[in-house]
Structures are given as structure tokens and as C-alpha cells.
PDB file of C-alpha atoms in Angstrom:
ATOM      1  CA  UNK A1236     -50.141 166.009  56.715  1.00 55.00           C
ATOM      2  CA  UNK A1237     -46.977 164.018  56.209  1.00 57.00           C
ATOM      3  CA  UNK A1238     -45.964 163.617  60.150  1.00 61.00           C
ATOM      4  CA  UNK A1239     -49.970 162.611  60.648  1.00 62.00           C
ATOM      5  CA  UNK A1240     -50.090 159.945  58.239  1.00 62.00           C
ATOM      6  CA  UNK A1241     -46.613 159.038  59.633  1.00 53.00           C
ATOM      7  CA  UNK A1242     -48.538 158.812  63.199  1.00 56.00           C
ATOM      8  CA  UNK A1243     -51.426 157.187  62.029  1.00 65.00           C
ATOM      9  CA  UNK A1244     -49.761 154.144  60.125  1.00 55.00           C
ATOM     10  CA  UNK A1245     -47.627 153.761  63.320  1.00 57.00           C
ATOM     11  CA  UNK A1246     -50.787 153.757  65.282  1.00 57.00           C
ATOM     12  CA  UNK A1247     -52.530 151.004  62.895  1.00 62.00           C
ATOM     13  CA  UNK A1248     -49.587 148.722  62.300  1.00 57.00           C
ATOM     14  CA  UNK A1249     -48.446 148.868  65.850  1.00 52.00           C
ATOM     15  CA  UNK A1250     -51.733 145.771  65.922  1.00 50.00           C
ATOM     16  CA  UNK A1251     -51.804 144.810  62.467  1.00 50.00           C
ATOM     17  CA  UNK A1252     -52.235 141.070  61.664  1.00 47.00           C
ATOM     18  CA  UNK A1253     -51.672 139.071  58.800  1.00 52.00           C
ATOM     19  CA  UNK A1254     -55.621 138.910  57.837  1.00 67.00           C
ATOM     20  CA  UNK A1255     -57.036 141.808  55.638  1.00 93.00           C
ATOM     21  CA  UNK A1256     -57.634 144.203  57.355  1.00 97.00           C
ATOM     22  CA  UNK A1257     -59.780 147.512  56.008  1.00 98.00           C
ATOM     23  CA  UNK A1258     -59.611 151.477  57.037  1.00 98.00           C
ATOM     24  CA  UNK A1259     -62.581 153.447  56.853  1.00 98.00           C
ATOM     25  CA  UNK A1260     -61.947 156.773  56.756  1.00 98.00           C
ATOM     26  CA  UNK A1261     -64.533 159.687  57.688  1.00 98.00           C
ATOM     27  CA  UNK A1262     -63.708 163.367  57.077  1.00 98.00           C
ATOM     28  CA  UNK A1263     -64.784 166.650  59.348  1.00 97.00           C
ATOM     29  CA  UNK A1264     -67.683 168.741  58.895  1.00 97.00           C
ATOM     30  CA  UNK A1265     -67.803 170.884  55.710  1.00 95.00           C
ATOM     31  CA  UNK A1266     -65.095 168.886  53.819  1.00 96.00           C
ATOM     32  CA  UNK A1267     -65.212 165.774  51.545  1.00 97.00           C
ATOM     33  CA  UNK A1268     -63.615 162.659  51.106  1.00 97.00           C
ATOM     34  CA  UNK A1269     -60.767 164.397  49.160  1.00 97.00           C
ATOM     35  CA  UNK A1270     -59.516 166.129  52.168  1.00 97.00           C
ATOM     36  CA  UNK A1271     -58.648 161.775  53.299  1.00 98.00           C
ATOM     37  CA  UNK A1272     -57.285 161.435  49.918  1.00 98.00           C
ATOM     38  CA  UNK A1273     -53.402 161.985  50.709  1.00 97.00           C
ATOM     39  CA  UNK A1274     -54.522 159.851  54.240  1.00 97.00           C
ATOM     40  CA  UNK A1275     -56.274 156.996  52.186  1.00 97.00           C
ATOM     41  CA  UNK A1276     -52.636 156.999  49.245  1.00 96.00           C
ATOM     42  CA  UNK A1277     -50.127 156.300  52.784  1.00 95.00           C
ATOM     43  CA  UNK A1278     -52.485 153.976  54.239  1.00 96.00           C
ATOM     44  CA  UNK A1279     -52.792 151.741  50.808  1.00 95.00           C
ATOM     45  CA  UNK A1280     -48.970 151.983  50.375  1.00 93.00           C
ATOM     46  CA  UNK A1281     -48.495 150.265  53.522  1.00 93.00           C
ATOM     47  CA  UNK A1282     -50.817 147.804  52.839  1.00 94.00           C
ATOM     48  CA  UNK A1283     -54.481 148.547  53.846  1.00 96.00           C
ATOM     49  CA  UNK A1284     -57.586 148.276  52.033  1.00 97.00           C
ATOM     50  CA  UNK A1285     -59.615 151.506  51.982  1.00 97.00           C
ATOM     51  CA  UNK A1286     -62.877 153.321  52.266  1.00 98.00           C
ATOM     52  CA  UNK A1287     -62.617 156.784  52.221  1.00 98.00           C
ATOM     53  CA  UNK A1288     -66.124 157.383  52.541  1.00 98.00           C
ATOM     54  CA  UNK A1289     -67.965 160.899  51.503  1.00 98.00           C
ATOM     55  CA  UNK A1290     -71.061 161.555  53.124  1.00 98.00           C
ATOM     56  CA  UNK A1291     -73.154 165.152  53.257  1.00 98.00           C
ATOM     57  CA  UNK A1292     -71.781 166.593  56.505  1.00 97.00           C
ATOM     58  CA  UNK A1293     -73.875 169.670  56.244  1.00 97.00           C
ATOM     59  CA  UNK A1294     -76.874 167.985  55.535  1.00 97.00           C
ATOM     60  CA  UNK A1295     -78.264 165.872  58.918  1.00 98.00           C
ATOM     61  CA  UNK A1296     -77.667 165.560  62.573  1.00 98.00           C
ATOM     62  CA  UNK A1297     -74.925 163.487  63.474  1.00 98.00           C
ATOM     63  CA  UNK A1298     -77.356 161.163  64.890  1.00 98.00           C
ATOM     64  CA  UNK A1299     -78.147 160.456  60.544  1.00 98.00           C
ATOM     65  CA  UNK A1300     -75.029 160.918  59.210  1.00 98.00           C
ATOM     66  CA  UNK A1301     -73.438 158.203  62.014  1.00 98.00           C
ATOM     67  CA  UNK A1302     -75.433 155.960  60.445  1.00 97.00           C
ATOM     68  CA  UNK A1303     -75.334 156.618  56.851  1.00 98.00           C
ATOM     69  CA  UNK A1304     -71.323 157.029  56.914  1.00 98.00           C
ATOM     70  CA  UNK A1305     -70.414 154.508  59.476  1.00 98.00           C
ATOM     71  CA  UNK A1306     -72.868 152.447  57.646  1.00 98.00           C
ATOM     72  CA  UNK A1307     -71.392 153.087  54.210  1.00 98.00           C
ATOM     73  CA  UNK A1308     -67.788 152.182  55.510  1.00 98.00           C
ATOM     74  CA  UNK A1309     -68.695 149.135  56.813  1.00 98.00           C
ATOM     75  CA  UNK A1310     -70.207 147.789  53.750  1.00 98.00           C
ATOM     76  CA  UNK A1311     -67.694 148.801  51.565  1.00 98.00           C
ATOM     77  CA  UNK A1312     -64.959 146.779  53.664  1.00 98.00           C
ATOM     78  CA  UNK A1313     -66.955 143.807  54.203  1.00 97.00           C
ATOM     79  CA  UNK A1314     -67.644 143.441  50.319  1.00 97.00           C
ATOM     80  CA  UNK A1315     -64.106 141.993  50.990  1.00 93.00           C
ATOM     81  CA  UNK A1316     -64.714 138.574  51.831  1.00 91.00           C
ATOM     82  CA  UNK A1317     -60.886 138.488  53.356  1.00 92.00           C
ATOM     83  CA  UNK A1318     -61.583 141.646  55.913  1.00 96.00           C
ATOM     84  CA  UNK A1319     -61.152 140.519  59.381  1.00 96.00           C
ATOM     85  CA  UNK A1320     -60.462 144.002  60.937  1.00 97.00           C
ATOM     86  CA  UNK A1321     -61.594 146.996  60.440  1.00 98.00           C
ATOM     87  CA  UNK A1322     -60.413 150.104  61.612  1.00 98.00           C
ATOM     88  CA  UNK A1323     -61.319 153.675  61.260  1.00 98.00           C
ATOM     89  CA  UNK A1324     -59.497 156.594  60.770  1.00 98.00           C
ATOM     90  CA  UNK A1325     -61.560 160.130  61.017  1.00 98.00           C
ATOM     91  CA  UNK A1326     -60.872 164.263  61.048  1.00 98.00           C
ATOM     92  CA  UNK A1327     -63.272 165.827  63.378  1.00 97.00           C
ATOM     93  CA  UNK A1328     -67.018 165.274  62.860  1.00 98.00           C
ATOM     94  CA  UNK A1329     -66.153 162.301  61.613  1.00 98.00           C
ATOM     95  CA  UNK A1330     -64.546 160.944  65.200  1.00 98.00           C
ATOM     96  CA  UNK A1331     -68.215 161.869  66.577  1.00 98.00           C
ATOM     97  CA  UNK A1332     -70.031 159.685  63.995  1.00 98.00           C
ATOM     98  CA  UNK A1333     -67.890 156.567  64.777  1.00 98.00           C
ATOM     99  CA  UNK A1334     -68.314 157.511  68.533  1.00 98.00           C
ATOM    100  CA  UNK A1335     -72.566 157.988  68.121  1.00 98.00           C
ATOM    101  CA  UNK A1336     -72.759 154.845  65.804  1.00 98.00           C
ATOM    102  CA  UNK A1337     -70.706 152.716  68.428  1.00 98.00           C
ATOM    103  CA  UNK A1338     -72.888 154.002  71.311  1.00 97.00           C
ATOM    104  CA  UNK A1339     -75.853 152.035  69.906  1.00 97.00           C
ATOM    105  CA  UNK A1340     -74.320 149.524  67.618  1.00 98.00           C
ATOM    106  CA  UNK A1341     -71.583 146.799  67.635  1.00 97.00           C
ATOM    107  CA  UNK A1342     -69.045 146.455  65.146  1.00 98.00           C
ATOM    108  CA  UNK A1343     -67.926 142.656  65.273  1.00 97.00           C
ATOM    109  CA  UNK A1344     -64.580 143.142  63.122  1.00 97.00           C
ATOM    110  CA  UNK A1345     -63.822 146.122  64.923  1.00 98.00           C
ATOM    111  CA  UNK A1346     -59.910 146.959  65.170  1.00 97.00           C
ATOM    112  CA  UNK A1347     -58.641 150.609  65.669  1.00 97.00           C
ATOM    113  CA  UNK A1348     -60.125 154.213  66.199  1.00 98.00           C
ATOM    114  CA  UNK A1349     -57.619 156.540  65.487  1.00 98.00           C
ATOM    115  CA  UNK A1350     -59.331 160.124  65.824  1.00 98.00           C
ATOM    116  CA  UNK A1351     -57.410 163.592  64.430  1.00 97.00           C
ATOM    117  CA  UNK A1352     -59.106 166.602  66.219  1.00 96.00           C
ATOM    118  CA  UNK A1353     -62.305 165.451  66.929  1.00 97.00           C
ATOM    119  CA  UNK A1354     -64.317 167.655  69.395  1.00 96.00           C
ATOM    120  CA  UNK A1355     -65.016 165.344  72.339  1.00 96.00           C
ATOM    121  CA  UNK A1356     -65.656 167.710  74.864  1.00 95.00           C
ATOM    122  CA  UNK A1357     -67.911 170.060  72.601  1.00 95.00           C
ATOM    123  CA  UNK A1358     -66.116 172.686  70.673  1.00 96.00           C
ATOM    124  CA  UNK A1359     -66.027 176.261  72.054  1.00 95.00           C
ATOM    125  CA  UNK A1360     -65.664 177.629  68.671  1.00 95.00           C
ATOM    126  CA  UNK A1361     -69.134 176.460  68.126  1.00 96.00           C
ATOM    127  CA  UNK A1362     -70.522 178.406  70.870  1.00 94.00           C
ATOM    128  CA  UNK A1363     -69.101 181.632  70.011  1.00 95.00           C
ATOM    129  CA  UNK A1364     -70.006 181.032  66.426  1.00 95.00           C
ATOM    130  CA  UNK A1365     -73.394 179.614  66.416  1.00 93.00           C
ATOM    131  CA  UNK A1366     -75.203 182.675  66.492  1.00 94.00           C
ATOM    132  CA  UNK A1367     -73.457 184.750  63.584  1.00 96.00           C
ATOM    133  CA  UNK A1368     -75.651 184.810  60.514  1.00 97.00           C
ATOM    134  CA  UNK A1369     -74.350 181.883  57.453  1.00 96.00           C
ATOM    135  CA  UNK A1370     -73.346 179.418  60.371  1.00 96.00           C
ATOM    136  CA  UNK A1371     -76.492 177.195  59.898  1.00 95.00           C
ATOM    137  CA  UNK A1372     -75.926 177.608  55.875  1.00 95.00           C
ATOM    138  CA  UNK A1373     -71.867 176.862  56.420  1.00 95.00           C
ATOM    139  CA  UNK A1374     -72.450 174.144  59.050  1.00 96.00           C
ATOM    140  CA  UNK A1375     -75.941 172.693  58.788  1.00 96.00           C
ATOM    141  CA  UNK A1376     -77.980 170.479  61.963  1.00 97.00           C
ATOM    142  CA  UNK A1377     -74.574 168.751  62.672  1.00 97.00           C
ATOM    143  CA  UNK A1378     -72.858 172.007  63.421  1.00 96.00           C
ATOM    144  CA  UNK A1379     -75.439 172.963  65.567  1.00 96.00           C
ATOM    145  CA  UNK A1380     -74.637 169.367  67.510  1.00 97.00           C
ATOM    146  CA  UNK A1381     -70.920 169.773  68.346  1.00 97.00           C
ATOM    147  CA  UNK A1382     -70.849 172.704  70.820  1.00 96.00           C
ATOM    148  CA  UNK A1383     -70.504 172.526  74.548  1.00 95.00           C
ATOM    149  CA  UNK A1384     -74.321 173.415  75.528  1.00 92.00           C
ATOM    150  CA  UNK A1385     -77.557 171.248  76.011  1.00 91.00           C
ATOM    151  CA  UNK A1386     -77.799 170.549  72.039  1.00 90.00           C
ATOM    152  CA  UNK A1387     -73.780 168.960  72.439  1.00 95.00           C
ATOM    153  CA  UNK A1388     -73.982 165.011  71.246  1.00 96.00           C
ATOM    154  CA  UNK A1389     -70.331 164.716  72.075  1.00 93.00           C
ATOM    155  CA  UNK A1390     -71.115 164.963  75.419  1.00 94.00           C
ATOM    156  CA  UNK A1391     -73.605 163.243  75.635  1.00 95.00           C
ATOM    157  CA  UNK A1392     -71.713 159.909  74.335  1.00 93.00           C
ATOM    158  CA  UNK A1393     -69.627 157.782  76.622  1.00 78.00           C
TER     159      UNK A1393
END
């Protein structure tokens, strides 16, 4: 986790301004915000304000939880007045949300999308997996979303 956070901070500072600027960050699919929390410490150590946003990953399509987490990140930075960038920083699933929210919506303070494994071109894994009994408990609608057939919303987006 060390070397990522290492790579992300490069990645976000290589830009970074003088202004406030804010990270939103957006975990993968059956985790929480605590698995951003080591993320969300480096990135407020070098200066960043934070929302490490939790949202119910196994809960809603990712069409629902784009909104509801991108949504939730967005408010939380702006109740900054000084925020003039915002930038997100996401595990997975959480790449797709920022990816589905953007293909419908513009964000007007938007800075960098740095994405850690997310499954843009559908996840094989799913495929194989989809069928064994406990995936729909494990993984929920949004699971169902991120494979490589008809039902895939990755590729779907631009």
C-alpha cells in the first residue's frame, strides 16, 4: 500500500495548485471506506483535504451507487468554500462509479482521476464466478454489472 500511495501523491501533486484542492476517495465492491483509510492519512499529510466516502457497494447497481457516492463526495468537498479542485482517487468499483457518474454529469471543479484496478474492460473473474451459489449475496446488483457480457456497464461507458 506504501509504493501506491507513493504513486498516487506523485500522480496528484504532479498538477497541484496553490488553491484547496479536495480528494474524494471511493473504495471497491464489498469493502468500506476503511480499506482508503491508510490512502486518505498520506494524502492529508501532503496536504489534501479528504472525503473518503463509504457507500453500500453490495446494495444497488452502479448506475445508484454512481450517484449516491459520487454525489456524497462532491458535497462533502464543496462544503469547503476554498475547494477549487477536486480530484478522485478510487479501488475498483469505485473507478466505474466516477466513470458512470461522469458519463451523464459534469463536474465543474474537476481535477484528477487516479483509478487502482478498476475493471474497465469487464472483469473475467466475474464471468466465471457469477453463476456459483453466494455470488449475488457476496456481490449484490453491482457485481452482477462488472463482467464482460451484455449486463457489463464498464463497457458500455466511454
Amino acid at each position: 500500500m506504501r509504493r501506491c500511495s507513493l504513486l498516487v501523491l506523485l500522480v496528484l501533486v504532479a498538477g497541484a495548485a496553490q488553491a484547496a484542492e479536495c480528494v474524494v476517495l471511493l473504495h471497491g465492491l464489498a469493502r468500506t471506506s476503511t480499506s482508503m483509510n491508510k490512502m486518505q492519512r498520506e494524502l492529508e499529510a501532503a496536504g489534501f483535504l479528504t472525503a473518503n466516502i463509504d457507500y453500500p457497494s453490495r446494495d444497488y447497481t452502479v448506475e445508484k451507487l454512481a450517484g449516491m457516492a459520487v454525489m456524497d463526495g462532491l458535497e462533502a468537498c464543496r462544503a469547503n468554500d476554498d475547494v477549487e479542485k477536486i480530484h478522485f482517487v478510487t479501488h475498483s468499483l469505485g473507478g466505474i462509479l466516477v466513470r458512470q457518474y461522469l458519463s451523464t454529469n459534469k463536474i465543474a471543479e474537476l481535477g484528477r482521476v487516479v483509478m487502482m484496478g478498476p475493471p474497465n474492460q469487464g472483469s473475467a473473474a466475474v464471468d466465471e464466478l457469477i453463476d456459483v451459489p453466494g455470488f449475488d449475496w457476496l456481490n449484490g446488483p453491482a457485481g452482477r454489472q462488472l463482467g464482460k457480457g451484455d449486463n457489463s456497464v464498464a463497457l458500455k461507458l466511454d
